[in-house]
PDB file of C-alpha atoms in Angstrom:
ATOM      1  CA  GLU D   1      -3.775  24.535  28.770  1.00 57.00           C
ATOM      2  CA  THR D   2      -0.512  26.907  28.974  1.00 62.00           C
ATOM      3  CA  ALA D   3       2.678  25.015  29.724  1.00 93.00           C
ATOM      4  CA  VAL D   4       4.782  27.133  28.285  1.00 97.00           C
ATOM      5  CA  PHE D   5       5.045  30.354  29.766  1.00 97.00           C
ATOM      6  CA  GLN D   6       6.629  33.451  28.875  1.00 97.00           C
ATOM      7  CA  THR D   7       7.113  37.056  30.639  1.00 96.00           C
ATOM      8  CA  PRO D   8       6.748  40.193  30.243  1.00 97.00           C
ATOM      9  CA  ASN D   9       3.704  39.820  27.763  1.00 96.00           C
ATOM     10  CA  TYR D  10       4.747  43.366  25.988  1.00 96.00           C
ATOM     11  CA  HIS D  11       7.654  45.838  26.214  1.00 97.00           C
ATOM     12  CA  VAL D  12       8.424  49.067  24.979  1.00 97.00           C
ATOM     13  CA  THR D  13      11.636  50.906  24.878  1.00 97.00           C
ATOM     14  CA  GLN D  14      14.062  52.537  22.705  1.00 97.00           C
ATOM     15  CA  VAL D  15      16.869  51.992  20.145  1.00 97.00           C
ATOM     16  CA  GLY D  16      19.628  51.073  21.409  1.00 97.00           C
ATOM     17  CA  ASN D  17      18.288  49.553  24.891  1.00 97.00           C
ATOM     18  CA  GLU D  18      19.010  46.442  26.352  1.00 97.00           C
ATOM     19  CA  VAL D  19      15.728  43.669  26.761  1.00 97.00           C
ATOM     20  CA  SER D  20      15.623  40.119  28.374  1.00 97.00           C
ATOM     21  CA  PHE D  21      12.712  37.941  27.534  1.00 98.00           C
ATOM     22  CA  ASN D  22      11.780  35.220  30.011  1.00 97.00           C
ATOM     23  CA  CYS D  23      10.608  31.496  29.389  1.00 97.00           C
ATOM     24  CA  LYS D  24       9.606  28.171  31.328  1.00 97.00           C
ATOM     25  CA  GLN D  25       8.346  25.350  29.866  1.00 96.00           C
ATOM     26  CA  THR D  26       6.802  22.937  32.369  1.00 96.00           C
ATOM     27  CA  LEU D  27       6.280  19.993  30.585  1.00 94.00           C
ATOM     28  CA  GLY D  28       9.706  17.947  31.393  1.00 92.00           C
ATOM     29  CA  HIS D  29      11.060  18.751  27.665  1.00 91.00           C
ATOM     30  CA  ASP D  30      14.117  18.422  26.337  1.00 90.00           C
ATOM     31  CA  THR D  31      14.403  21.470  23.875  1.00 90.00           C
ATOM     32  CA  MET D  32      13.046  24.559  23.908  1.00 92.00           C
ATOM     33  CA  TYR D  33      12.968  27.362  20.811  1.00 93.00           C
ATOM     34  CA  TRP D  34      12.570  31.234  20.399  1.00 95.00           C
ATOM     35  CA  TYR D  35      10.580  31.874  17.091  1.00 95.00           C
ATOM     36  CA  LYS D  36      10.580  35.580  15.851  1.00 96.00           C
ATOM     37  CA  GLN D  37       6.690  36.341  14.173  1.00 96.00           C
ATOM     38  CA  ASP D  38       7.374  40.014  12.399  1.00 93.00           C
ATOM     39  CA  SER D  39       4.374  42.232  11.686  1.00 91.00           C
ATOM     40  CA  LYS D  40       3.180  40.430   8.512  1.00 90.00           C
ATOM     41  CA  LYS D  41       2.765  37.073  11.117  1.00 90.00           C
ATOM     42  CA  LEU D  42       5.696  35.093   9.695  1.00 92.00           C
ATOM     43  CA  LEU D  43       7.203  32.925  11.712  1.00 94.00           C
ATOM     44  CA  LYS D  44      11.038  32.299  11.787  1.00 92.00           C
ATOM     45  CA  ILE D  45      13.356  30.044  14.176  1.00 91.00           C
ATOM     46  CA  MET D  46      16.162  31.965  15.890  1.00 93.00           C
ATOM     47  CA  PHE D  47      17.539  29.231  18.431  1.00 90.00           C
ATOM     48  CA  SER D  48      16.860  26.189  19.229  1.00 89.00           C
ATOM     49  CA  TYR D  49      18.204  24.560  23.124  1.00 89.00           C
ATOM     50  CA  ASN D  50      18.284  20.665  23.497  1.00 86.00           C
ATOM     51  CA  ASN D  51      19.581  19.912  27.149  1.00 74.00           C
ATOM     52  CA  LYS D  52      21.319  23.602  27.007  1.00 71.00           C
ATOM     53  CA  GLN D  53      23.101  22.852  24.272  1.00 81.00           C
ATOM     54  CA  LEU D  54      22.283  25.303  21.186  1.00 83.00           C
ATOM     55  CA  ILE D  55      21.918  23.418  17.913  1.00 74.00           C
ATOM     56  CA  VAL D  56      20.636  25.008  15.803  1.00 74.00           C
ATOM     57  CA  ASN D  57      20.998  28.986  14.954  1.00 76.00           C
ATOM     58  CA  GLU D  58      20.061  30.197  12.155  1.00 73.00           C
ATOM     59  CA  THR D  59      21.341  33.644  10.854  1.00 81.00           C
ATOM     60  CA  VAL D  60      20.324  35.909  13.358  1.00 89.00           C
ATOM     61  CA  PRO D  61      22.502  39.137  14.803  1.00 92.00           C
ATOM     62  CA  ARG D  62      25.293  39.156  16.974  1.00 91.00           C
ATOM     63  CA  ARG D  63      23.390  41.294  19.478  1.00 94.00           C
ATOM     64  CA  PHE D  64      20.524  38.523  19.810  1.00 94.00           C
ATOM     65  CA  SER D  65      21.695  36.223  22.635  1.00 93.00           C
ATOM     66  CA  PRO D  66      19.860  33.185  24.239  1.00 92.00           C
ATOM     67  CA  GLN D  67      20.340  32.254  27.758  1.00 91.00           C
ATOM     68  CA  SER D  68      19.643  29.126  29.658  1.00 89.00           C
ATOM     69  CA  SER D  69      20.439  27.861  33.165  1.00 87.00           C
ATOM     70  CA  ASP D  70      18.529  24.691  32.327  1.00 90.00           C
ATOM     71  CA  LYS D  71      16.526  22.632  30.525  1.00 89.00           C
ATOM     72  CA  ALA D  72      13.211  24.029  31.604  1.00 93.00           C
ATOM     73  CA  HIS D  73      14.304  27.575  31.152  1.00 94.00           C
ATOM     74  CA  LEU D  74      15.869  29.598  27.684  1.00 94.00           C
ATOM     75  CA  ASN D  75      15.940  32.837  28.020  1.00 95.00           C
ATOM     76  CA  LEU D  76      16.141  35.696  25.162  1.00 96.00           C
ATOM     77  CA  ARG D  77      18.769  38.987  25.588  1.00 97.00           C
ATOM     78  CA  ILE D  78      18.777  41.555  22.718  1.00 96.00           C
ATOM     79  CA  LYS D  79      21.229  43.966  23.541  1.00 95.00           C
ATOM     80  CA  SER D  80      21.124  46.992  22.165  1.00 95.00           C
ATOM     81  CA  VAL D  81      17.172  47.059  20.294  1.00 97.00           C
ATOM     82  CA  GLU D  82      16.935  48.138  16.818  1.00 97.00           C
ATOM     83  CA  PRO D  83      13.793  49.265  14.978  1.00 96.00           C
ATOM     84  CA  GLU D  84      13.401  46.280  13.129  1.00 95.00           C
ATOM     85  CA  ASP D  85      13.159  43.743  16.476  1.00 97.00           C
ATOM     86  CA  SER D  86       9.878  45.314  16.588  1.00 97.00           C
ATOM     87  CA  ALA D  87       8.382  41.660  16.761  1.00 97.00           C
ATOM     88  CA  VAL D  88       6.662  38.982  18.587  1.00 97.00           C
ATOM     89  CA  TYR D  89       8.555  36.267  20.099  1.00 98.00           C
ATOM     90  CA  LEU D  90       7.846  33.291  20.829  1.00 97.00           C
ATOM     91  CA  CYS D  91       9.170  30.620  23.087  1.00 97.00           C
ATOM     92  CA  ALA D  92       8.665  26.575  22.436  1.00 95.00           C
ATOM     93  CA  SER D  93       9.438  22.956  23.473  1.00 94.00           C
ATOM     94  CA  SER D  94       9.113  19.801  22.159  1.00 91.00           C
ATOM     95  CA  PHE D  95      10.082  16.499  24.295  1.00 88.00           C
ATOM     96  CA  GLY D  96      13.691  16.479  22.211  1.00 76.00           C
ATOM     97  CA  GLY D  97      13.713  12.775  21.323  1.00 58.00           C
ATOM     98  CA  GLY D  98      13.167  12.572  18.138  1.00 65.00           C
ATOM     99  CA  VAL D  99      12.314  13.189  14.469  1.00 69.00           C
ATOM    100  CA  ALA D 100       9.129  15.548  13.682  1.00 72.00           C
ATOM    101  CA  GLU D 101       7.780  16.508  17.224  1.00 84.00           C
ATOM    102  CA  THR D 102       4.891  18.643  18.084  1.00 89.00           C
ATOM    103  CA  LEU D 103       5.980  22.457  19.335  1.00 92.00           C
ATOM    104  CA  TYR D 104       4.182  24.173  22.342  1.00 94.00           C
ATOM    105  CA  PHE D 105       4.387  27.310  22.278  1.00 96.00           C
ATOM    106  CA  GLY D 106       3.703  30.062  24.693  1.00 97.00           C
ATOM    107  CA  SER D 107       1.613  33.142  24.301  1.00 96.00           C
ATOM    108  CA  GLY D 108       4.517  35.486  23.087  1.00 97.00           C
ATOM    109  CA  THR D 109       6.415  38.971  24.087  1.00 97.00           C
ATOM    110  CA  ARG D 110       5.669  41.839  22.026  1.00 97.00           C
ATOM    111  CA  LEU D 111       8.403  44.443  21.679  1.00 98.00           C
ATOM    112  CA  THR D 112       7.751  47.797  20.415  1.00 97.00           C
ATOM    113  CA  VAL D 113      11.432  49.703  19.513  1.00 97.00           C
ATOM    114  CA  LEU D 114      10.101  53.135  19.364  1.00 95.00           C
TER     115      LEU D 114
ATOM    116  CA  GLY J   1      17.008  25.021   0.915  1.00 77.00           C
ATOM    117  CA  ASP J   2      14.420  23.948   2.930  1.00 83.00           C
ATOM    118  CA  SER J   3      11.129  26.080   2.217  1.00 88.00           C
ATOM    119  CA  VAL J   4       7.477  26.334   2.412  1.00 92.00           C
ATOM    120  CA  ILE J   5       5.149  28.462   0.504  1.00 93.00           C
ATOM    121  CA  GLN J   6       1.597  29.379   1.420  1.00 94.00           C
ATOM    122  CA  MET J   7       0.156  31.519  -0.835  1.00 89.00           C
ATOM    123  CA  GLN J   8      -3.232  32.765   0.309  1.00 89.00           C
ATOM    124  CA  GLY J   9      -2.728  35.267   2.825  1.00 91.00           C
ATOM    125  CA  GLN J  10      -6.230  36.012   3.615  1.00 95.00           C
ATOM    126  CA  VAL J  11      -9.285  33.850   2.828  1.00 96.00           C
ATOM    127  CA  THR J  12     -12.828  35.489   4.013  1.00 97.00           C
ATOM    128  CA  LEU J  13     -15.748  32.892   3.997  1.00 97.00           C
ATOM    129  CA  SER J  14     -19.239  32.834   5.013  1.00 97.00           C
ATOM    130  CA  GLU J  15     -20.495  30.567   8.021  1.00 97.00           C
ATOM    131  CA  ASN J  16     -20.713  26.553   6.466  1.00 96.00           C
ATOM    132  CA  ASP J  17     -18.558  27.454   3.332  1.00 97.00           C
ATOM    133  CA  PHE J  18     -16.098  24.991   2.717  1.00 97.00           C
ATOM    134  CA  LEU J  19     -12.400  25.829   3.201  1.00 97.00           C
ATOM    135  CA  PHE J  20      -9.083  24.667   1.314  1.00 96.00           C
ATOM    136  CA  ILE J  21      -5.474  26.157   1.927  1.00 95.00           C
ATOM    137  CA  ASN J  22      -2.920  24.983  -0.607  1.00 94.00           C
ATOM    138  CA  CYS J  23       0.689  24.687   0.341  1.00 94.00           C
ATOM    139  CA  THR J  24       4.019  23.295  -1.246  1.00 94.00           C
ATOM    140  CA  TYR J  25       7.246  22.249   0.142  1.00 91.00           C
ATOM    141  CA  SER J  26      11.458  22.284  -1.091  1.00 90.00           C
ATOM    142  CA  THR J  27      13.398  20.025   0.688  1.00 88.00           C
ATOM    143  CA  THR J  28      16.188  16.966  -0.180  1.00 86.00           C
ATOM    144  CA  GLY J  29      15.487  15.352   3.176  1.00 82.00           C
ATOM    145  CA  TYR J  30      12.651  13.152   4.432  1.00 81.00           C
ATOM    146  CA  PRO J  31       9.711  15.394   5.362  1.00 84.00           C
ATOM    147  CA  THR J  32       7.111  15.617   8.233  1.00 86.00           C
ATOM    148  CA  LEU J  33       4.264  17.960   7.365  1.00 89.00           C
ATOM    149  CA  PHE J  34       1.999  19.889   9.950  1.00 92.00           C
ATOM    150  CA  TRP J  35      -0.510  22.571  10.238  1.00 95.00           C
ATOM    151  CA  TYR J  36      -0.526  24.957  13.530  1.00 96.00           C
ATOM    152  CA  VAL J  37      -3.402  27.208  14.421  1.00 97.00           C
ATOM    153  CA  GLN J  38      -2.909  30.766  16.029  1.00 97.00           C
ATOM    154  CA  TYR J  39      -6.252  32.363  17.631  1.00 96.00           C
ATOM    155  CA  SER J  40      -5.653  36.027  18.607  1.00 94.00           C
ATOM    156  CA  GLY J  41      -3.315  36.746  21.474  1.00 92.00           C
ATOM    157  CA  GLU J  42      -2.228  33.192  21.861  1.00 94.00           C
ATOM    158  CA  GLY J  43       1.046  30.847  20.268  1.00 95.00           C
ATOM    159  CA  PRO J  44       0.686  28.776  17.578  1.00 96.00           C
ATOM    160  CA  GLN J  45      -0.500  25.566  18.058  1.00 95.00           C
ATOM    161  CA  LEU J  46      -0.744  22.406  16.543  1.00 94.00           C
ATOM    162  CA  LEU J  47      -3.866  21.337  14.714  1.00 95.00           C
ATOM    163  CA  LEU J  48      -2.752  18.481  12.502  1.00 90.00           C
ATOM    164  CA  GLN J  49       0.249  16.441  11.590  1.00 87.00           C
ATOM    165  CA  VAL J  50       0.445  14.830   8.144  1.00 81.00           C
ATOM    166  CA  THR J  51       2.865  11.440   7.794  1.00 68.00           C
ATOM    167  CA  THR J  52       4.187  10.214   4.669  1.00 63.00           C
ATOM    168  CA  ALA J  53       3.137   6.941   5.451  1.00 52.00           C
ATOM    169  CA  ASN J  54      -0.666   8.006   5.810  1.00 53.00           C
ATOM    170  CA  ASN J  55      -0.617  10.848   3.537  1.00 63.00           C
ATOM    171  CA  LYS J  56      -4.010  12.170   5.652  1.00 69.00           C
ATOM    172  CA  GLY J  57      -5.236  13.626   8.907  1.00 74.00           C
ATOM    173  CA  SER J  58      -7.897  14.924  10.725  1.00 79.00           C
ATOM    174  CA  SER J  59      -8.954  16.642  13.554  1.00 82.00           C
ATOM    175  CA  ARG J  60     -11.693  18.918  15.077  1.00 86.00           C
ATOM    176  CA  GLY J  61     -13.918  18.490  11.663  1.00 91.00           C
ATOM    177  CA  PHE J  62     -10.039  19.411   9.499  1.00 94.00           C
ATOM    178  CA  GLU J  63      -8.788  17.402   6.979  1.00 92.00           C
ATOM    179  CA  ALA J  64      -4.907  17.409   5.772  1.00 91.00           C
ATOM    180  CA  THR J  65      -3.731  16.106   2.466  1.00 86.00           C
ATOM    181  CA  TYR J  66      -0.750  15.476   1.381  1.00 83.00           C
ATOM    182  CA  ASP J  67       0.870  14.829  -2.524  1.00 83.00           C
ATOM    183  CA  LYS J  68       4.377  13.604  -2.702  1.00 79.00           C
ATOM    184  CA  GLY J  69       3.968  13.811  -6.299  1.00 84.00           C
ATOM    185  CA  THR J  70       3.452  17.576  -6.662  1.00 87.00           C
ATOM    186  CA  THR J  71       5.085  18.557  -3.224  1.00 88.00           C
ATOM    187  CA  SER J  72       1.933  20.078  -1.971  1.00 89.00           C
ATOM    188  CA  PHE J  73      -0.042  19.333   0.960  1.00 88.00           C
ATOM    189  CA  HIS J  74      -4.104  21.037   1.754  1.00 91.00           C
ATOM    190  CA  LEU J  75      -6.139  21.608   4.787  1.00 94.00           C
ATOM    191  CA  GLN J  76      -9.393  21.380   4.641  1.00 94.00           C
ATOM    192  CA  LYS J  77     -12.698  21.661   6.224  1.00 96.00           C
ATOM    193  CA  THR J  78     -16.160  21.077   5.014  1.00 95.00           C
ATOM    194  CA  SER J  79     -18.257  23.243   6.885  1.00 96.00           C
ATOM    195  CA  VAL J  80     -16.117  26.332   8.636  1.00 97.00           C
ATOM    196  CA  GLN J  81     -17.853  28.078  11.846  1.00 96.00           C
ATOM    197  CA  GLU J  82     -16.905  31.919  13.061  1.00 96.00           C
ATOM    198  CA  ILE J  83     -14.849  30.195  15.683  1.00 96.00           C
ATOM    199  CA  ASP J  84     -12.446  28.352  13.020  1.00 97.00           C
ATOM    200  CA  SER J  85     -11.385  32.571  12.692  1.00 97.00           C
ATOM    201  CA  ALA J  86      -7.772  32.323  12.997  1.00 97.00           C
ATOM    202  CA  VAL J  87      -4.304  31.980  11.561  1.00 97.00           C
ATOM    203  CA  TYR J  88      -3.410  28.898   9.956  1.00 97.00           C
ATOM    204  CA  TYR J  89       0.363  28.089   8.906  1.00 97.00           C
ATOM    205  CA  CYS J  90       1.843  24.662   6.864  1.00 95.00           C
ATOM    206  CA  ALA J  91       4.999  23.869   8.467  1.00 94.00           C
ATOM    207  CA  MET J  92       7.765  20.993   8.010  1.00 91.00           C
ATOM    208  CA  SER J  93      10.519  19.512   9.206  1.00 88.00           C
ATOM    209  CA  SER J  94      12.816  17.479   7.485  1.00 84.00           C
ATOM    210  CA  MET J  95      15.913  15.255   8.267  1.00 78.00           C
ATOM    211  CA  PRO J  96      18.580  15.911   9.511  1.00 74.00           C
ATOM    212  CA  ASN J  97      17.829  18.922  10.886  1.00 71.00           C
ATOM    213  CA  TYR J  98      13.982  18.177  12.413  1.00 74.00           C
ATOM    214  CA  ASN J  99      14.343  20.159  15.190  1.00 74.00           C
ATOM    215  CA  VAL J 100      13.716  22.834  12.903  1.00 81.00           C
ATOM    216  CA  LEU J 101      10.080  23.538  12.006  1.00 88.00           C
ATOM    217  CA  TYR J 102       9.734  25.591   8.888  1.00 90.00           C
ATOM    218  CA  PHE J 103       6.559  27.678   8.526  1.00 94.00           C
ATOM    219  CA  GLY J 104       4.568  29.150   5.742  1.00 94.00           C
ATOM    220  CA  SER J 105       3.600  32.387   5.729  1.00 95.00           C
ATOM    221  CA  GLY J 106       0.141  32.039   7.448  1.00 96.00           C
ATOM    222  CA  THR J 107      -3.207  32.259   5.955  1.00 96.00           C
ATOM    223  CA  LYS J 108      -5.740  34.951   8.184  1.00 96.00           C
ATOM    224  CA  LEU J 109      -9.066  32.812   7.778  1.00 97.00           C
ATOM    225  CA  THR J 110     -12.235  35.063   8.406  1.00 97.00           C
ATOM    226  CA  VAL J 111     -15.024  33.004   8.857  1.00 97.00           C
ATOM    227  CA  GLU J 112     -18.247  35.875   8.820  1.00 96.00           C
ATOM    228  CA  PRO J 113     -21.686  34.774  10.567  1.00 92.00           C
TER     229      PRO J 113
END
Protein backbone atom coordinates (compact mmCIF):
# COMPACT_ATOMS: atom_id res chain seq x y z
CA GLU A 1 0.00 0.00 0.00
CA THR A 2 1.64 3.23 -1.20
CA ALA A 3 1.38 6.07 1.28
CA VAL A 4 4.32 8.21 0.19
CA PHE A 5 3.74 9.68 -3.23
CA GLN A 6 6.45 11.17 -5.40
CA THR A 7 6.15 13.04 -8.68
CA PRO A 8 7.46 12.86 -11.29
CA ASN A 9 8.72 9.30 -11.67
CA TYR A 10 11.36 10.38 -14.16
CA HIS A 11 12.88 13.65 -15.24
CA VAL A 12 15.47 14.35 -17.91
CA THR A 13 17.05 17.77 -18.07
CA GLN A 14 20.17 19.60 -19.13
CA VAL A 15 23.03 20.98 -17.08
CA GLY A 16 22.20 24.32 -15.53
CA ASN A 17 18.42 23.90 -15.45
CA GLU A 18 16.29 24.09 -12.34
CA VAL A 19 14.16 21.11 -11.30
CA SER A 20 11.66 20.51 -8.55
CA PHE A 21 10.38 17.21 -7.18
CA ASN A 22 7.26 16.74 -5.11
CA CYS A 23 6.53 14.43 -2.21
CA LYS A 24 3.37 13.92 -0.22
CA GLN A 25 2.65 11.46 2.58
CA THR A 26 -0.79 10.41 3.77
CA LEU A 27 0.35 8.61 6.92
CA GLY A 28 -0.04 11.54 9.28
CA HIS A 29 3.68 11.42 10.07
CA ASP A 30 5.55 14.36 11.53
CA THR A 31 8.95 13.77 9.93
CA MET A 32 9.89 13.61 6.26
CA TYR A 33 13.20 12.98 4.53
CA TRP A 34 15.00 13.18 1.23
CA TYR A 35 17.56 10.51 0.38
CA LYS A 36 19.77 10.29 -2.69
CA GLN A 37 20.44 6.91 -4.28
CA ASP A 38 23.29 6.94 -6.75
CA SER A 39 24.03 4.60 -9.64
CA LYS A 40 25.77 2.17 -7.29
CA LYS A 41 22.63 2.00 -5.13
CA LEU A 42 24.27 3.93 -2.29
CA LEU A 43 21.64 5.63 -0.10
CA LYS A 44 22.54 8.87 1.64
CA ILE A 45 20.37 11.22 3.64
CA MET A 46 20.08 14.75 2.36
CA PHE A 47 17.45 16.45 4.50
CA SER A 48 15.03 15.76 7.27
CA TYR A 49 12.03 17.91 8.25
CA ASN A 50 10.03 17.63 11.45
CA ASN A 51 6.86 19.72 11.55
CA LYS A 52 8.33 22.06 8.93
CA GLN A 53 11.56 22.49 10.85
CA LEU A 54 14.81 21.40 9.24
CA ILE A 55 16.50 19.08 11.70
CA VAL A 56 19.18 17.43 9.59
CA ASN A 57 21.13 18.81 6.68
CA GLU A 58 23.93 16.44 5.79
CA THR A 59 26.41 18.43 3.77
CA VAL A 60 24.73 18.74 0.42
CA PRO A 61 25.55 21.39 -2.17
CA ARG A 62 23.76 24.71 -1.77
CA ARG A 63 21.93 24.25 -5.07
CA PHE A 64 19.70 21.76 -3.26
CA SER A 65 16.91 23.16 -1.11
CA PRO A 66 14.00 21.42 0.60
CA GLN A 67 10.64 23.15 0.65
CA SER A 68 7.80 22.28 2.99
CA SER A 69 4.33 23.84 3.08
CA ASP A 70 3.00 21.54 5.80
CA LYS A 71 4.02 18.35 7.52
CA ALA A 72 2.52 16.19 4.76
CA HIS A 73 4.56 17.74 1.95
CA LEU A 74 8.28 18.00 1.38
CA ASN A 75 9.52 19.10 -2.00
CA LEU A 76 13.08 19.22 -3.29
CA ARG A 77 14.39 21.92 -5.55
CA ILE A 78 17.68 21.76 -7.39
CA LYS A 79 18.86 25.04 -8.76
CA SER A 80 21.24 24.67 -11.70
CA VAL A 81 21.66 20.90 -11.92
CA GLU A 82 25.02 19.28 -12.54
CA PRO A 83 25.84 15.88 -14.11
CA GLU A 84 26.64 14.35 -10.70
CA ASP A 85 23.07 15.09 -9.62
CA SER A 86 21.88 12.22 -11.82
CA ALA A 87 20.41 9.78 -9.32
CA VAL A 88 17.19 8.50 -7.82
CA TYR A 89 15.78 10.82 -5.18
CA LEU A 90 13.78 9.04 -2.53
CA CYS A 91 11.33 10.70 -0.20
CA ALA A 92 10.44 9.06 3.10
CA SER A 93 8.46 9.73 6.23
CA SER A 94 8.37 8.50 9.80
CA PHE A 95 6.12 9.01 12.76
CA GLY A 96 8.59 11.43 14.31
CA GLY A 97 7.79 10.73 17.90
CA GLY A 98 10.68 8.69 19.13
CA VAL A 99 13.76 6.62 18.68
CA ALA A 100 14.60 4.37 15.76
CA GLU A 101 11.39 4.64 13.78
CA THR A 102 10.49 2.85 10.59
CA LEU A 103 10.96 4.89 7.44
CA TYR A 104 8.32 4.65 4.73
CA PHE A 105 9.72 5.40 1.31
CA GLY A 106 8.16 6.53 -1.92
CA SER A 107 9.15 4.86 -5.17
CA GLY A 108 11.55 7.64 -6.11
CA THR A 109 12.17 10.20 -8.81
CA ARG A 110 14.91 9.30 -11.28
CA LEU A 111 16.79 12.36 -12.46
CA THR A 112 19.00 12.24 -15.55
CA VAL A 113 21.17 15.26 -16.27
CA LEU A 114 22.50 15.44 -19.82
CA GLY B 1 31.33 9.39 12.89
CA ASP B 2 28.54 6.86 12.58
CA SER B 3 28.88 4.37 9.74
CA VAL B 4 27.69 1.03 8.45
CA ILE B 5 29.79 -1.26 6.27
CA GLN B 6 28.23 -3.88 4.03
CA MET B 7 30.87 -5.76 2.08
CA GLN B 8 28.86 -8.11 -0.13
CA GLY B 9 27.83 -6.14 -3.19
CA GLN B 10 26.25 -9.01 -5.10
CA VAL B 11 25.12 -12.49 -4.16
CA THR B 12 23.77 -15.07 -6.59
CA LEU B 13 22.04 -18.15 -5.24
CA SER B 14 19.81 -20.94 -6.43
CA GLU B 15 16.36 -21.53 -5.00
CA ASN B 16 16.42 -23.23 -1.57
CA ASP B 17 20.00 -22.09 -0.92
CA PHE B 18 20.99 -20.53 2.40
CA LEU B 19 21.43 -16.75 2.52
CA PHE B 20 23.79 -14.93 4.86
CA ILE B 21 24.58 -11.22 4.67
CA ASN B 22 26.85 -9.49 7.12
CA CYS B 23 27.27 -5.87 8.18
CA THR B 24 29.42 -4.08 10.71
CA TYR B 25 28.67 -0.78 12.35
CA SER B 26 30.50 1.98 14.14
CA THR B 27 28.99 4.51 16.51
CA THR B 28 29.71 6.32 19.72
CA GLY B 29 26.02 6.34 20.54
CA TYR B 30 23.40 3.72 21.33
CA PRO B 31 22.42 1.98 18.06
CA THR B 32 19.29 0.41 16.69
CA LEU B 33 19.82 -1.79 13.67
CA PHE B 34 17.61 -2.50 10.70
CA TRP B 35 17.36 -4.46 7.49
CA TYR B 36 15.55 -2.86 4.56
CA VAL B 37 14.71 -4.52 1.25
CA GLN B 38 14.28 -2.77 -2.09
CA TYR B 39 12.49 -4.51 -4.94
CA SER B 40 12.98 -3.32 -8.49
CA GLY B 41 11.16 -0.07 -9.20
CA GLU B 42 10.20 0.52 -5.59
CA GLY B 43 11.56 2.38 -2.60
CA PRO B 44 13.19 0.51 0.29
CA GLN B 45 10.88 -1.01 2.87
CA LEU B 46 11.54 -2.27 6.36
CA LEU B 47 12.24 -5.99 6.57
CA LEU B 48 13.46 -6.31 10.14
CA GLN B 49 14.38 -4.24 13.12
CA VAL B 50 16.94 -5.69 15.50
CA THR B 51 16.79 -4.24 18.96
CA THR B 52 19.80 -4.51 21.19
CA ALA B 53 17.62 -5.84 23.99
CA ASN B 54 16.40 -8.87 22.03
CA ASN B 55 19.40 -9.32 19.77
CA LYS B 56 17.24 -11.07 17.20
CA GLY B 57 14.35 -10.39 14.85
CA SER B 58 12.46 -12.37 12.23
CA SER B 59 10.08 -11.66 9.37
CA ARG B 60 8.96 -13.41 6.16
CA GLY B 61 11.34 -16.28 6.81
CA PHE B 62 14.30 -13.95 7.32
CA GLU B 63 16.12 -13.80 10.61
CA ALA B 64 18.43 -11.09 11.86
CA THR B 65 21.02 -11.50 14.55
CA TYR B 66 23.20 -8.98 16.29
CA ASP B 67 26.54 -9.31 18.04
CA LYS B 68 27.41 -6.35 20.22
CA GLY B 69 30.88 -7.72 20.92
CA THR B 70 31.94 -7.62 17.27
CA THR B 71 29.60 -4.72 16.37
CA SER B 72 28.16 -6.81 13.58
CA PHE B 73 24.71 -7.84 12.50
CA HIS B 74 23.57 -10.44 10.05
CA LEU B 75 20.62 -11.34 7.88
CA GLN B 76 19.93 -14.94 7.02
CA LYS B 77 17.30 -17.10 5.41
CA THR B 78 17.37 -20.87 5.32
CA SER B 79 15.81 -21.34 1.91
CA VAL B 80 15.63 -18.42 -0.53
CA GLN B 81 13.10 -18.21 -3.32
CA GLU B 82 13.16 -16.39 -6.64
CA ILE B 83 10.81 -13.72 -5.23
CA ASP B 84 13.48 -12.80 -2.68
CA SER B 85 15.60 -11.30 -5.46
CA ALA B 86 16.11 -7.68 -4.40
CA VAL B 87 18.65 -5.32 -2.87
CA TYR B 88 19.09 -5.74 0.89
CA TYR B 89 20.37 -2.88 3.01
CA CYS B 90 21.55 -2.93 6.57
CA ALA B 91 20.99 0.34 8.39
CA MET B 92 21.59 1.96 11.73
CA SER B 93 20.26 4.85 13.71
CA SER B 94 21.97 5.98 16.85
CA MET B 95 21.30 8.35 19.70
CA PRO B 96 21.35 11.28 19.84
CA ASN B 97 20.69 11.63 16.07
CA TYR B 98 18.04 8.96 16.00
CA ASN B 99 16.22 10.60 13.10
CA VAL B 100 19.14 9.89 10.80
CA LEU B 101 19.28 6.42 9.27
CA TYR B 102 22.69 5.37 7.94
CA PHE B 103 22.54 2.71 5.26
CA GLY B 104 25.10 0.16 4.19
CA SER B 105 25.98 0.01 0.51
CA GLY B 106 23.45 -2.73 -0.25
CA THR B 107 23.65 -6.37 -1.33
CA LYS B 108 21.98 -7.27 -4.59
CA LEU B 109 20.56 -10.75 -4.23
CA THR B 110 19.71 -12.72 -7.35
CA VAL B 111 17.98 -16.03 -6.84
CA GLU B 112 17.99 -18.30 -9.87
CA PRO B 113 15.24 -20.87 -10.38
